C-alpha atoms as a PDB file:
ATOM      1  CA  LEU A   1     -14.487 -11.763 -10.852  1.00  0.00           C
ATOM      2  CA  GLU A   2     -14.922  -9.245 -13.671  1.00  0.00           C
ATOM      3  CA  LEU A   3     -18.674  -9.794 -13.656  1.00  0.00           C
ATOM      4  CA  PHE A   4     -18.697  -9.328  -9.880  1.00  0.00           C
ATOM      5  CA  PHE A   5     -17.117  -5.866 -10.174  1.00  0.00           C
ATOM      6  CA  ILE A   6     -19.376  -4.879 -13.080  1.00  0.00           C
ATOM      7  CA  TYR A   7     -22.366  -5.910 -10.948  1.00  0.00           C
ATOM      8  CA  LYS A   8     -21.090  -3.709  -8.097  1.00  0.00           C
ATOM      9  CA  LEU A   9     -20.467  -0.880 -10.546  1.00  0.00           C
ATOM     10  CA  LEU A  10     -24.059  -0.969 -11.809  1.00  0.00           C
ATOM     11  CA  ASN A  11     -25.641  -1.481  -8.382  1.00  0.00           C
ATOM     12  CA  PRO A  12     -26.501   1.845  -6.652  1.00  0.00           C
ATOM     13  CA  LYS A  13     -25.982   0.168  -3.290  1.00  0.00           C
ATOM     14  CA  TYR A  14     -22.262  -0.312  -3.965  1.00  0.00           C
ATOM     15  CA  THR A  15     -21.386   2.518  -6.353  1.00  0.00           C
ATOM     16  CA  PRO A  16     -23.965   5.291  -5.805  1.00  0.00           C
ATOM     17  CA  VAL A  17     -21.686   7.982  -7.207  1.00  0.00           C
ATOM     18  CA  CYS A  18     -22.108   6.502 -10.699  1.00  0.00           C
ATOM     19  CA  VAL A  19     -25.914   6.419 -10.744  1.00  0.00           C
ATOM     20  CA  GLY A  20     -27.126   8.144 -13.906  1.00  0.00           C
ATOM     21  CA  ASP A  21     -23.590   9.080 -14.975  1.00  0.00           C
ATOM     22  CA  SER A  22     -22.745   7.304 -18.220  1.00  0.00           C
ATOM     23  CA  LYS A  23     -19.249   8.831 -18.191  1.00  0.00           C
ATOM     24  CA  CYS A  24     -18.578   6.997 -14.942  1.00  0.00           C
ATOM     25  CA  TYR A  25     -19.312   3.672 -16.614  1.00  0.00           C
ATOM     26  CA  LEU A  26     -17.229   4.553 -19.672  1.00  0.00           C
ATOM     27  CA  ASN A  27     -14.314   5.501 -17.420  1.00  0.00           C
ATOM     28  CA  TYR A  28     -14.535   2.119 -15.720  1.00  0.00           C
ATOM     29  CA  PHE A  29     -14.150   0.201 -18.964  1.00  0.00           C
ATOM     30  CA  LYS A  30     -11.443   2.574 -20.199  1.00  0.00           C
ATOM     31  CA  ASN A  31      -9.297   2.282 -17.085  1.00  0.00           C
ATOM     32  CA  ARG A  32     -10.026  -1.346 -16.305  1.00  0.00           C
ATOM     33  CA  PHE A  33      -9.531  -2.901 -19.728  1.00  0.00           C
ATOM     34  CA  PHE A  34      -7.283  -0.451 -21.601  1.00  0.00           C
ATOM     35  CA  GLY A  35      -4.828   0.275 -18.804  1.00  0.00           C
ATOM     36  CA  PRO A  36      -1.822  -1.365 -20.518  1.00  0.00           C
ATOM     37  CA  ALA A  37      -2.339   0.742 -23.652  1.00  0.00           C
ATOM     38  CA  LEU A  38      -2.881   3.898 -21.601  1.00  0.00           C
ATOM     39  CA  PHE A  39       0.244   3.179 -19.565  1.00  0.00           C
ATOM     40  CA  LYS A  40       2.380   3.298 -22.723  1.00  0.00           C
ATOM     41  CA  LYS A  41       1.279   6.914 -23.221  1.00  0.00           C
ATOM     42  CA  PHE A  42       1.564   7.778 -19.545  1.00  0.00           C
ATOM     43  CA  SER A  43       3.933  10.723 -19.049  1.00  0.00           C
ATOM     44  CA  GLY A  44       5.155   9.673 -15.629  1.00  0.00           C
ATOM     45  CA  TYR A  45       6.770  11.994 -13.107  1.00  0.00           C
ATOM     46  CA  LYS A  46      10.337  13.296 -13.204  1.00  0.00           C
ATOM     47  CA  PHE A  47      12.141  15.093 -10.387  1.00  0.00           C
ATOM     48  CA  GLU A  48      15.514  15.625  -8.738  1.00  0.00           C
ATOM     49  CA  GLY A  49      15.563  13.225  -5.801  1.00  0.00           C
ATOM     50  CA  ASP A  50      16.665  14.954  -2.610  1.00  0.00           C
ATOM     51  CA  ASP A  51      14.502  13.638   0.229  1.00  0.00           C
ATOM     52  CA  ASN A  52      16.274  10.842   2.056  1.00  0.00           C
ATOM     53  CA  PHE A  53      13.439   8.336   2.099  1.00  0.00           C
ATOM     54  CA  GLU A  54      12.280   5.356   0.060  1.00  0.00           C
ATOM     55  CA  ILE A  55       8.892   4.343  -1.300  1.00  0.00           C
ATOM     56  CA  HIS A  56       8.268   0.592  -1.563  1.00  0.00           C
ATOM     57  CA  ILE A  57       5.354  -0.921  -3.498  1.00  0.00           C
ATOM     58  CA  LEU A  58       4.518  -4.575  -4.099  1.00  0.00           C
ATOM     59  CA  CYS A  59       2.910  -4.865  -7.526  1.00  0.00           C
ATOM     60  CA  GLN A  60       1.539  -7.388 -10.001  1.00  0.00           C
ATOM     61  CA  LYS A  61       1.255  -6.995 -13.769  1.00  0.00           C
ATOM     62  CA  SER A  62      -2.514  -6.532 -13.822  1.00  0.00           C
ATOM     63  CA  ASP A  63      -2.236  -3.588 -11.398  1.00  0.00           C
ATOM     64  CA  ILE A  64       0.383  -1.519 -13.243  1.00  0.00           C
ATOM     65  CA  TRP A  65      -2.078   1.151 -14.421  1.00  0.00           C
ATOM     66  CA  MET A  66      -3.565   1.854 -11.002  1.00  0.00           C
ATOM     67  CA  MET A  67      -0.142   1.581  -9.350  1.00  0.00           C
ATOM     68  CA  ALA A  68       1.206   4.239 -11.737  1.00  0.00           C
ATOM     69  CA  TRP A  69      -1.575   6.608 -10.652  1.00  0.00           C
ATOM     70  CA  SER A  70      -1.095   5.754  -6.986  1.00  0.00           C
ATOM     71  CA  LEU A  71       2.564   6.686  -7.205  1.00  0.00           C
ATOM     72  CA  TYR A  72       2.012   9.669  -9.492  1.00  0.00           C
ATOM     73  CA  SER A  73      -0.745  11.159  -7.319  1.00  0.00           C
ATOM     74  CA  PHE A  74       1.363  10.788  -4.180  1.00  0.00           C
ATOM     75  CA  LEU A  75       4.426  12.427  -5.722  1.00  0.00           C
ATOM     76  CA  TYR A  76       2.360  15.221  -7.273  1.00  0.00           C
ATOM     77  CA  PHE A  77       0.359  16.207  -4.215  1.00  0.00           C
ATOM     78  CA  SER A  78       3.095  15.633  -1.618  1.00  0.00           C
ATOM     79  CA  GLY A  79       5.853  17.397  -3.541  1.00  0.00           C
ATOM     80  CA  LEU A  80       8.295  14.921  -1.993  1.00  0.00           C
ATOM     81  CA  LYS A  81      11.254  13.649  -3.979  1.00  0.00           C
ATOM     82  CA  PRO A  82      12.270  10.206  -2.737  1.00  0.00           C
ATOM     83  CA  SER A  83      15.835   9.007  -3.023  1.00  0.00           C
ATOM     84  CA  ALA A  84      14.503   5.648  -4.231  1.00  0.00           C
ATOM     85  CA  ILE A  85      11.254   4.152  -5.474  1.00  0.00           C
ATOM     86  CA  VAL A  86      11.399   0.378  -5.224  1.00  0.00           C
ATOM     87  CA  ILE A  87       8.824  -1.805  -6.974  1.00  0.00           C
ATOM     88  CA  HIS A  88       8.734  -5.366  -5.671  1.00  0.00           C
ATOM     89  CA  ASP A  89       7.704  -7.779  -8.415  1.00  0.00           C
ATOM     90  CA  ASP A  90       5.257 -10.447  -7.272  1.00  0.00           C
ATOM     91  CA  GLY A  91       6.536 -12.687 -10.081  1.00  0.00           C
ATOM     92  CA  SER A  92       4.289 -11.448 -12.894  1.00  0.00           C
ATOM     93  CA  LEU A  93       6.232  -8.410 -14.139  1.00  0.00           C
ATOM     94  CA  ASP A  94       8.390  -8.718 -17.242  1.00  0.00           C
ATOM     95  CA  ALA A  95      11.419  -6.896 -18.628  1.00  0.00           C
ATOM     96  CA  ALA A  96       9.340  -4.609 -20.847  1.00  0.00           C
ATOM     97  CA  ILE A  97       7.210  -3.400 -17.935  1.00  0.00           C
ATOM     98  CA  ASN A  98      10.254  -2.960 -15.717  1.00  0.00           C
ATOM     99  CA  SER A  99      11.965  -0.826 -18.357  1.00  0.00           C
ATOM    100  CA  ALA A 100       8.828   1.245 -18.943  1.00  0.00           C
ATOM    101  CA  LEU A 101       8.401   1.925 -15.219  1.00  0.00           C
ATOM    102  CA  ALA A 102      12.023   3.011 -14.839  1.00  0.00           C
ATOM    103  CA  SER A 103      11.617   5.395 -17.782  1.00  0.00           C
ATOM    104  CA  LYS A 104       8.568   7.108 -16.280  1.00  0.00           C
ATOM    105  CA  PHE A 105       9.648   7.758 -12.681  1.00  0.00           C
ATOM    106  CA  THR A 106      12.929   9.139 -11.365  1.00  0.00           C
ATOM    107  CA  ASN A 107      14.996   6.866  -9.090  1.00  0.00           C
ATOM    108  CA  LEU A 108      12.726   3.883  -9.727  1.00  0.00           C
ATOM    109  CA  ARG A 109      14.015   0.337  -9.823  1.00  0.00           C
ATOM    110  CA  VAL A 110      12.222  -2.984  -9.946  1.00  0.00           C
ATOM    111  CA  ILE A 111      13.395  -5.934  -7.881  1.00  0.00           C
ATOM    112  CA  SER A 112      12.416  -9.027  -9.851  1.00  0.00           C
ATOM    113  CA  ARG A 113      10.915 -11.948  -7.976  1.00  0.00           C
ATOM    114  CA  ALA A 114      13.750 -14.234  -9.080  1.00  0.00           C
ATOM    115  CA  ASP A 115      16.446 -11.854  -7.840  1.00  0.00           C
ATOM    116  CA  ALA A 116      14.588 -11.272  -4.577  1.00  0.00           C
ATOM    117  CA  ASP A 117      14.123 -15.004  -3.993  1.00  0.00           C
ATOM    118  CA  ASN A 118      17.846 -15.635  -4.232  1.00  0.00           C
ATOM    119  CA  LYS A 119      18.889 -12.644  -2.181  1.00  0.00           C
ATOM    120  CA  ILE A 120      16.308 -12.822   0.600  1.00  0.00           C
ATOM    121  CA  MET A 121      16.697 -16.525   1.325  1.00  0.00           C
ATOM    122  CA  ASN A 122      20.408 -15.979   1.935  1.00  0.00           C
ATOM    123  CA  LEU A 123      19.785 -13.024   4.233  1.00  0.00           C
ATOM    124  CA  LEU A 124      17.105 -14.494   6.486  1.00  0.00           C
ATOM    125  CA  ARG A 125      18.447 -15.751   9.809  1.00  0.00           C
ATOM    126  CA  SER A 126      15.714 -18.129  10.941  1.00  0.00           C
ATOM    127  CA  GLU A 127      14.207 -21.253   9.467  1.00  0.00           C
ATOM    128  CA  LYS A 128      10.664 -20.118  10.237  1.00  0.00           C
ATOM    129  CA  ALA A 129      11.272 -16.852   8.367  1.00  0.00           C
ATOM    130  CA  ARG A 130      12.602 -18.810   5.386  1.00  0.00           C
ATOM    131  CA  LEU A 131       9.521 -21.046   5.426  1.00  0.00           C
ATOM    132  CA  TYR A 132       7.174 -18.044   5.505  1.00  0.00           C
ATOM    133  CA  ARG A 133       9.066 -16.513   2.586  1.00  0.00           C
ATOM    134  CA  LYS A 134       9.159 -19.757   0.584  1.00  0.00           C
ATOM    135  CA  ARG A 135       5.604 -20.972   1.182  1.00  0.00           C
ATOM    136  CA  GLY A 136       3.813 -17.692   1.775  1.00  0.00           C
ATOM    137  CA  HIS A 137       1.151 -15.843  -0.162  1.00  0.00           C
ATOM    138  CA  PRO A 138       2.740 -13.266  -2.545  1.00  0.00           C
ATOM    139  CA  LEU A 139       1.792 -10.562  -0.026  1.00  0.00           C
ATOM    140  CA  ILE A 140       4.497 -11.910   2.282  1.00  0.00           C
ATOM    141  CA  LEU A 141       6.985 -10.001   0.103  1.00  0.00           C
ATOM    142  CA  LYS A 142       5.427  -6.769   1.368  1.00  0.00           C
ATOM    143  CA  LEU A 143       6.548  -7.683   4.875  1.00  0.00           C
ATOM    144  CA  ILE A 144       9.754  -9.678   4.544  1.00  0.00           C
ATOM    145  CA  ASP A 145      11.338  -8.179   1.420  1.00  0.00           C
ATOM    146  CA  ILE A 146      10.584  -4.569   2.288  1.00  0.00           C
ATOM    147  CA  PHE A 147      11.799  -4.969   5.860  1.00  0.00           C
ATOM    148  CA  ILE A 148      15.043  -6.655   4.789  1.00  0.00           C
ATOM    149  CA  LEU A 149      15.851  -4.673   1.626  1.00  0.00           C
ATOM    150  CA  SER A 150      14.869  -1.124   2.618  1.00  0.00           C
ATOM    151  CA  SER A 151      17.808   1.038   3.615  1.00  0.00           C
ATOM    152  CA  ALA A 152      16.844   4.732   3.843  1.00  0.00           C
ATOM    153  CA  PRO A 153      16.384   6.429   7.226  1.00  0.00           C
ATOM    154  CA  ARG A 154      12.657   6.708   6.518  1.00  0.00           C
ATOM    155  CA  VAL A 155      10.597   4.182   4.599  1.00  0.00           C
ATOM    156  CA  MET A 156       7.137   4.477   3.079  1.00  0.00           C
ATOM    157  CA  ILE A 157       5.079   1.424   2.120  1.00  0.00           C
ATOM    158  CA  LEU A 158       2.287   2.201  -0.324  1.00  0.00           C
ATOM    159  CA  ASP A 159      -0.380  -0.113  -1.719  1.00  0.00           C
ATOM    160  CA  SER A 160      -0.991   0.096  -5.447  1.00  0.00           C
ATOM    161  CA  ASP A 161      -4.698   0.820  -4.905  1.00  0.00           C
ATOM    162  CA  VAL A 162      -4.340   4.063  -2.912  1.00  0.00           C
ATOM    163  CA  LEU A 163      -5.001   7.365  -4.713  1.00  0.00           C
ATOM    164  CA  PHE A 164      -4.169  10.856  -3.398  1.00  0.00           C
ATOM    165  CA  PHE A 165      -6.344  13.931  -3.938  1.00  0.00           C
ATOM    166  CA  ASN A 166      -4.751  16.590  -1.717  1.00  0.00           C
ATOM    167  CA  LYS A 167      -1.441  17.302  -0.037  1.00  0.00           C
ATOM    168  CA  PRO A 168      -0.697  14.717   2.698  1.00  0.00           C
ATOM    169  CA  GLU A 169       0.715  17.167   5.227  1.00  0.00           C
ATOM    170  CA  GLU A 170       1.160  14.535   7.952  1.00  0.00           C
ATOM    171  CA  ILE A 171       3.304  12.417   5.642  1.00  0.00           C
ATOM    172  CA  VAL A 172       5.369  15.375   4.449  1.00  0.00           C
ATOM    173  CA  LYS A 173       6.116  16.442   8.029  1.00  0.00           C
ATOM    174  CA  PHE A 174       7.085  12.886   8.975  1.00  0.00           C
ATOM    175  CA  VAL A 175       9.483  12.560   6.031  1.00  0.00           C
ATOM    176  CA  LYS A 176      10.998  15.958   6.857  1.00  0.00           C
ATOM    177  CA  GLY A 177      11.565  14.849  10.465  1.00  0.00           C
ATOM    178  CA  GLU A 178       9.210  17.470  11.877  1.00  0.00           C
ATOM    179  CA  VAL A 179       7.192  15.173  14.153  1.00  0.00           C
ATOM    180  CA  GLY A 180       8.341  13.230  17.197  1.00  0.00           C
ATOM    181  CA  LEU A 181       7.039   9.882  15.963  1.00  0.00           C
ATOM    182  CA  ASP A 182       8.596   6.674  14.724  1.00  0.00           C
ATOM    183  CA  ALA A 183       5.696   5.625  12.499  1.00  0.00           C
ATOM    184  CA  LEU A 184       2.456   6.593  10.791  1.00  0.00           C
ATOM    185  CA  ILE A 185      -0.116   4.111   9.549  1.00  0.00           C
ATOM    186  CA  SER A 186      -3.540   4.196   7.914  1.00  0.00           C
ATOM    187  CA  GLY A 187      -6.427   2.916   9.967  1.00  0.00           C
ATOM    188  CA  LEU A 188      -9.895   1.428   9.946  1.00  0.00           C
ATOM    189  CA  PRO A 189     -13.009   3.284  11.151  1.00  0.00           C
ATOM    190  CA  GLU A 190     -14.587   1.847  14.287  1.00  0.00           C
ATOM    191  CA  SER A 191     -17.611   0.898  12.170  1.00  0.00           C
ATOM    192  CA  PHE A 192     -15.425  -1.700  10.437  1.00  0.00           C
ATOM    193  CA  GLU A 193     -14.935  -5.157  11.839  1.00  0.00           C
ATOM    194  CA  LYS A 194     -11.773  -5.357  13.915  1.00  0.00           C
ATOM    195  CA  PHE A 195      -8.817  -7.009  12.197  1.00  0.00           C
ATOM    196  CA  GLN A 196      -8.061 -10.375  13.805  1.00  0.00           C
ATOM    197  CA  ILE A 197      -4.572 -10.568  15.291  1.00  0.00           C
ATOM    198  CA  LEU A 198      -3.433 -14.199  15.403  1.00  0.00           C
ATOM    199  CA  VAL A 199      -0.263 -14.257  17.469  1.00  0.00           C
ATOM    200  CA  SER A 200       0.635 -15.931  20.751  1.00  0.00           C
ATOM    201  CA  SER A 201      -1.117 -14.402  23.745  1.00  0.00           C
ATOM    202  CA  GLU A 202       2.203 -14.014  25.540  1.00  0.00           C
ATOM    203  CA  TYR A 203       3.569 -11.885  22.661  1.00  0.00           C
ATOM    204  CA  LEU A 204       0.328  -9.912  22.441  1.00  0.00           C
ATOM    205  CA  ASN A 205       0.390  -9.079  26.142  1.00  0.00           C
ATOM    206  CA  ARG A 206       4.113  -8.399  26.332  1.00  0.00           C
ATOM    207  CA  TYR A 207       3.750  -5.298  24.154  1.00  0.00           C
ATOM    208  CA  SER A 208       0.134  -4.374  25.044  1.00  0.00           C
ATOM    209  CA  LEU A 209      -0.711  -4.655  21.352  1.00  0.00           C
ATOM    210  CA  ILE A 210      -4.489  -4.710  21.746  1.00  0.00           C
ATOM    211  CA  GLU A 211      -4.308  -1.632  23.971  1.00  0.00           C
ATOM    212  CA  ASN A 212      -2.186  -0.027  21.243  1.00  0.00           C
ATOM    213  CA  LYS A 213      -5.125  -0.444  18.833  1.00  0.00           C
ATOM    214  CA  ILE A 214      -3.410  -2.640  16.256  1.00  0.00           C
ATOM    215  CA  GLU A 215      -6.793  -4.232  15.451  1.00  0.00           C
ATOM    216  CA  PHE A 216      -7.712  -0.952  13.757  1.00  0.00           C
ATOM    217  CA  MET A 217      -4.567  -0.646  11.633  1.00  0.00           C
ATOM    218  CA  ASN A 218      -4.500  -1.054   7.866  1.00  0.00           C
ATOM    219  CA  SER A 219      -1.223  -1.541   6.030  1.00  0.00           C
ATOM    220  CA  GLY A 220      -2.252   0.394   2.893  1.00  0.00           C
ATOM    221  CA  ILE A 221       0.026   3.287   3.924  1.00  0.00           C
ATOM    222  CA  ILE A 222       2.874   2.907   6.411  1.00  0.00           C
ATOM    223  CA  LEU A 223       5.766   5.224   7.169  1.00  0.00           C
ATOM    224  CA  TYR A 224       8.442   4.364   9.696  1.00  0.00           C
ATOM    225  CA  ASN A 225      11.916   5.269  10.850  1.00  0.00           C
ATOM    226  CA  LYS A 226      14.193   2.452   9.778  1.00  0.00           C
ATOM    227  CA  SER A 227      16.239   2.661  12.978  1.00  0.00           C
ATOM    228  CA  ALA A 228      13.131   2.133  15.131  1.00  0.00           C
ATOM    229  CA  LEU A 229      12.592  -1.444  13.925  1.00  0.00           C
ATOM    230  CA  SER A 230      15.225  -4.034  14.752  1.00  0.00           C
ATOM    231  CA  GLU A 231      15.752  -7.447  13.189  1.00  0.00           C
ATOM    232  CA  GLU A 232      15.000  -8.952  16.579  1.00  0.00           C
ATOM    233  CA  MET A 233      11.521  -7.407  16.488  1.00  0.00           C
ATOM    234  CA  PHE A 234      10.984  -8.762  12.964  1.00  0.00           C
ATOM    235  CA  TYR A 235      11.995 -12.335  13.816  1.00  0.00           C
ATOM    236  CA  GLU A 236      10.135 -12.216  17.118  1.00  0.00           C
ATOM    237  CA  TYR A 237       6.888 -11.526  15.263  1.00  0.00           C
ATOM    238  CA  LEU A 238       7.377 -14.446  12.866  1.00  0.00           C
ATOM    239  CA  ASP A 239       8.246 -16.749  15.775  1.00  0.00           C
ATOM    240  CA  ASN A 240       4.971 -15.797  17.503  1.00  0.00           C
ATOM    241  CA  CYS A 241       2.720 -15.672  14.448  1.00  0.00           C
ATOM    242  CA  LEU A 242      -0.065 -18.271  14.560  1.00  0.00           C
ATOM    243  CA  ARG A 243      -1.199 -17.866  10.955  1.00  0.00           C
ATOM    244  CA  GLY A 244      -0.355 -20.566   8.423  1.00  0.00           C
ATOM    245  CA  TYR A 245       2.567 -20.069   6.069  1.00  0.00           C
ATOM    246  CA  ASP A 246       0.284 -19.298   3.122  1.00  0.00           C
ATOM    247  CA  ASP A 247      -2.207 -17.123   5.021  1.00  0.00           C
ATOM    248  CA  TYR A 248      -3.139 -13.922   3.167  1.00  0.00           C
ATOM    249  CA  PHE A 249      -2.953 -11.833   6.349  1.00  0.00           C
ATOM    250  CA  VAL A 250       0.525 -12.734   7.664  1.00  0.00           C
ATOM    251  CA  GLU A 251       1.837  -9.503   6.127  1.00  0.00           C
ATOM    252  CA  MET A 252      -0.708  -7.095   7.611  1.00  0.00           C
ATOM    253  CA  THR A 253      -0.614  -8.826  10.997  1.00  0.00           C
ATOM    254  CA  GLY A 254       3.160  -8.407  10.950  1.00  0.00           C
ATOM    255  CA  TRP A 255       3.206  -4.714  10.141  1.00  0.00           C
ATOM    256  CA  ASN A 256       0.465  -4.047  12.685  1.00  0.00           C
ATOM    257  CA  CYS A 257       2.433  -5.841  15.403  1.00  0.00           C
ATOM    258  CA  LEU A 258       5.673  -4.056  14.523  1.00  0.00           C
ATOM    259  CA  VAL A 259       4.179  -0.564  14.261  1.00  0.00           C
ATOM    260  CA  GLY A 260       2.190  -1.210  17.449  1.00  0.00           C
ATOM    261  CA  GLN A 261       5.450  -1.408  19.397  1.00  0.00           C
ATOM    262  CA  LEU A 262       6.579   2.037  18.217  1.00  0.00           C
ATOM    263  CA  LYS A 263       5.650   5.599  19.011  1.00  0.00           C
ATOM    264  CA  TYR A 264       3.130   5.935  16.212  1.00  0.00           C
ATOM    265  CA  ASP A 265      -0.025   7.713  15.166  1.00  0.00           C
ATOM    266  CA  PHE A 266      -2.878   6.975  12.775  1.00  0.00           C
ATOM    267  CA  LEU A 267      -3.235   9.058   9.660  1.00  0.00           C
ATOM    268  CA  PRO A 268      -6.489  11.063  10.083  1.00  0.00           C
ATOM    269  CA  LEU A 269      -9.333   8.612   9.490  1.00  0.00           C
ATOM    270  CA  ASP A 270     -11.657  11.289   8.137  1.00  0.00           C
ATOM    271  CA  ARG A 271      -9.171  12.343   5.445  1.00  0.00           C
ATOM    272  CA  PHE A 272      -7.423   9.066   4.621  1.00  0.00           C
ATOM    273  CA  ILE A 273     -10.521   7.030   3.870  1.00  0.00           C
ATOM    274  CA  ILE A 274     -11.633   3.597   2.749  1.00  0.00           C
ATOM    275  CA  LYS A 275     -15.405   4.042   2.700  1.00  0.00           C
ATOM    276  CA  GLY A 276     -17.400   6.972   1.408  1.00  0.00           C
ATOM    277  CA  ARG A 277     -17.307   9.668  -1.219  1.00  0.00           C
ATOM    278  CA  ILE A 278     -14.296  11.814  -2.022  1.00  0.00           C
ATOM    279  CA  THR A 279     -14.752  15.377  -0.767  1.00  0.00           C
ATOM    280  CA  GLU A 280     -12.664  18.535  -0.944  1.00  0.00           C
ATOM    281  CA  ARG A 281     -11.070  17.486   2.368  1.00  0.00           C
ATOM    282  CA  THR A 282     -10.141  13.957   1.310  1.00  0.00           C
ATOM    283  CA  ILE A 283      -6.401  13.411   1.136  1.00  0.00           C
ATOM    284  CA  ALA A 284      -6.331   9.777   0.033  1.00  0.00           C
ATOM    285  CA  LYS A 285      -8.657   6.863  -0.517  1.00  0.00           C
ATOM    286  CA  HIS A 286      -7.689   3.205  -0.291  1.00  0.00           C
ATOM    287  CA  TYR A 287      -9.715   1.325  -2.876  1.00  0.00           C
ATOM    288  CA  THR A 288      -9.545  -2.073  -1.221  1.00  0.00           C
ATOM    289  CA  SER A 289     -10.473  -5.095  -3.325  1.00  0.00           C
ATOM    290  CA  GLY A 290     -14.164  -4.853  -2.416  1.00  0.00           C
ATOM    291  CA  ARG A 291     -14.253  -1.270  -3.736  1.00  0.00           C
ATOM    292  CA  ARG A 292     -11.917  -1.613  -6.688  1.00  0.00           C
ATOM    293  CA  GLN A 293     -14.620  -0.710  -9.219  1.00  0.00           C
ATOM    294  CA  GLU A 294     -14.700   2.811  -7.739  1.00  0.00           C
ATOM    295  CA  LEU A 295     -11.029   3.374  -8.518  1.00  0.00           C
ATOM    296  CA  TYR A 296     -11.532   2.668 -12.204  1.00  0.00           C
ATOM    297  CA  ALA A 297     -14.958   4.310 -12.509  1.00  0.00           C
ATOM    298  CA  TYR A 298     -14.114   7.691 -11.015  1.00  0.00           C
ATOM    299  CA  GLY A 299     -10.975   7.586  -8.829  1.00  0.00           C
ATOM    300  CA  ILE A 300      -8.316   7.927 -11.510  1.00  0.00           C
ATOM    301  CA  ASP A 301     -10.298  10.554 -13.406  1.00  0.00           C
ATOM    302  CA  GLU A 302     -10.920  12.540 -10.232  1.00  0.00           C
ATOM    303  CA  VAL A 303      -7.150  12.618  -9.667  1.00  0.00           C
ATOM    304  CA  ARG A 304      -6.642  13.851 -13.220  1.00  0.00           C
ATOM    305  CA  LYS A 305      -9.321  16.517 -12.697  1.00  0.00           C
ATOM    306  CA  ARG A 306      -7.609  17.816  -9.574  1.00  0.00           C
ATOM    307  CA  MET A 307      -4.260  17.825 -11.329  1.00  0.00           C
ATOM    308  CA  LYS A 308      -5.904  19.652 -14.231  1.00  0.00           C
ATOM    309  CA  ILE A 309      -4.506  17.177 -16.782  1.00  0.00           C
END
C-alpha cells in the first residue's frame, strides 16, 4: 500500500501539482512517516465552547496526524466553538493518544471502542441493528454510534481526511440556525460514478430517494438537526438495507438514505471538492483514499501556509 501511494505521488498523472517540486516530495515523507512525532509537538486549538453543536469523527491510530489537521483547520477557518468534540475510537487508539488529543482540543473526549461496544449493544432496539454493529466493518461506528450517542441540537460528522482552506460560510450559517434546512452534506460531481444504493426497492420508492439525488451524496461532511432524524428512521434503514453485515458501504448508504428524507442541500460542489487543485475559492477538499498522497504531499502544508504558521 505504501508503495502504491509513492507510485501515485511520483506519477504526474495522479499528482501533477508535485511535478518538479522536491519540497512536495519531502513534505509527503515528513507528514506520512513522522506524523506521530509531529503530533507530540502539535499546539492544538483552544477555545471557549459556546456553540451548541457537536463534531463527531471516527478515527484510527494511523490517521491521528491528518485527523488533527482536519479538526484544526475546520475550527480555525470556521471560527465555531463546538460544545463537544467526540472522537470515536475504531479500536486502535490507546490511552496515551486519547490523553494527548484531550490536551490539544477544548471539549474533546474519546469514546473507546470497548466502552462503545458495551454501551451501544445495550441501547440498540433491534436484532438486525445489533448484528450490523457486531459484525460490521469498523466504518459502521460512523453510522450507528454517532446516531445513537450524539445529543446536541446540531451534529456535524467529519471525516479525518478532509482539510479546510477557507471559511465554510454554509456550515457556519447552518450551525447558527440561519438557514431553513435540516441537513447539509458533501456531494460527488456528476463526472463521478454514481454511488450504488443497495436497499429494498419498496423503501427506495417510498421516500423518492433516487429523485432526491442520494446517489451523488458523500458522507465526508454531514451536518444535521438532531430532532429531524428519529430512531424509527434509523431502524427502518437497517431493516431495508441489502448490503452484507461487513460491507464497507453500509455506513455511507445509511447516511445518504437518512439525509435524503430531510430538507437538505449539498455543500457547493465547486468549493467543497474531491478532485482537482486547491484554488483561492476552495473551502475544503476531501482527500479520499485514492488521493491520500495529496494530503500529505501538499494539503497539510497548504493549510499551514494559509494559517500563516
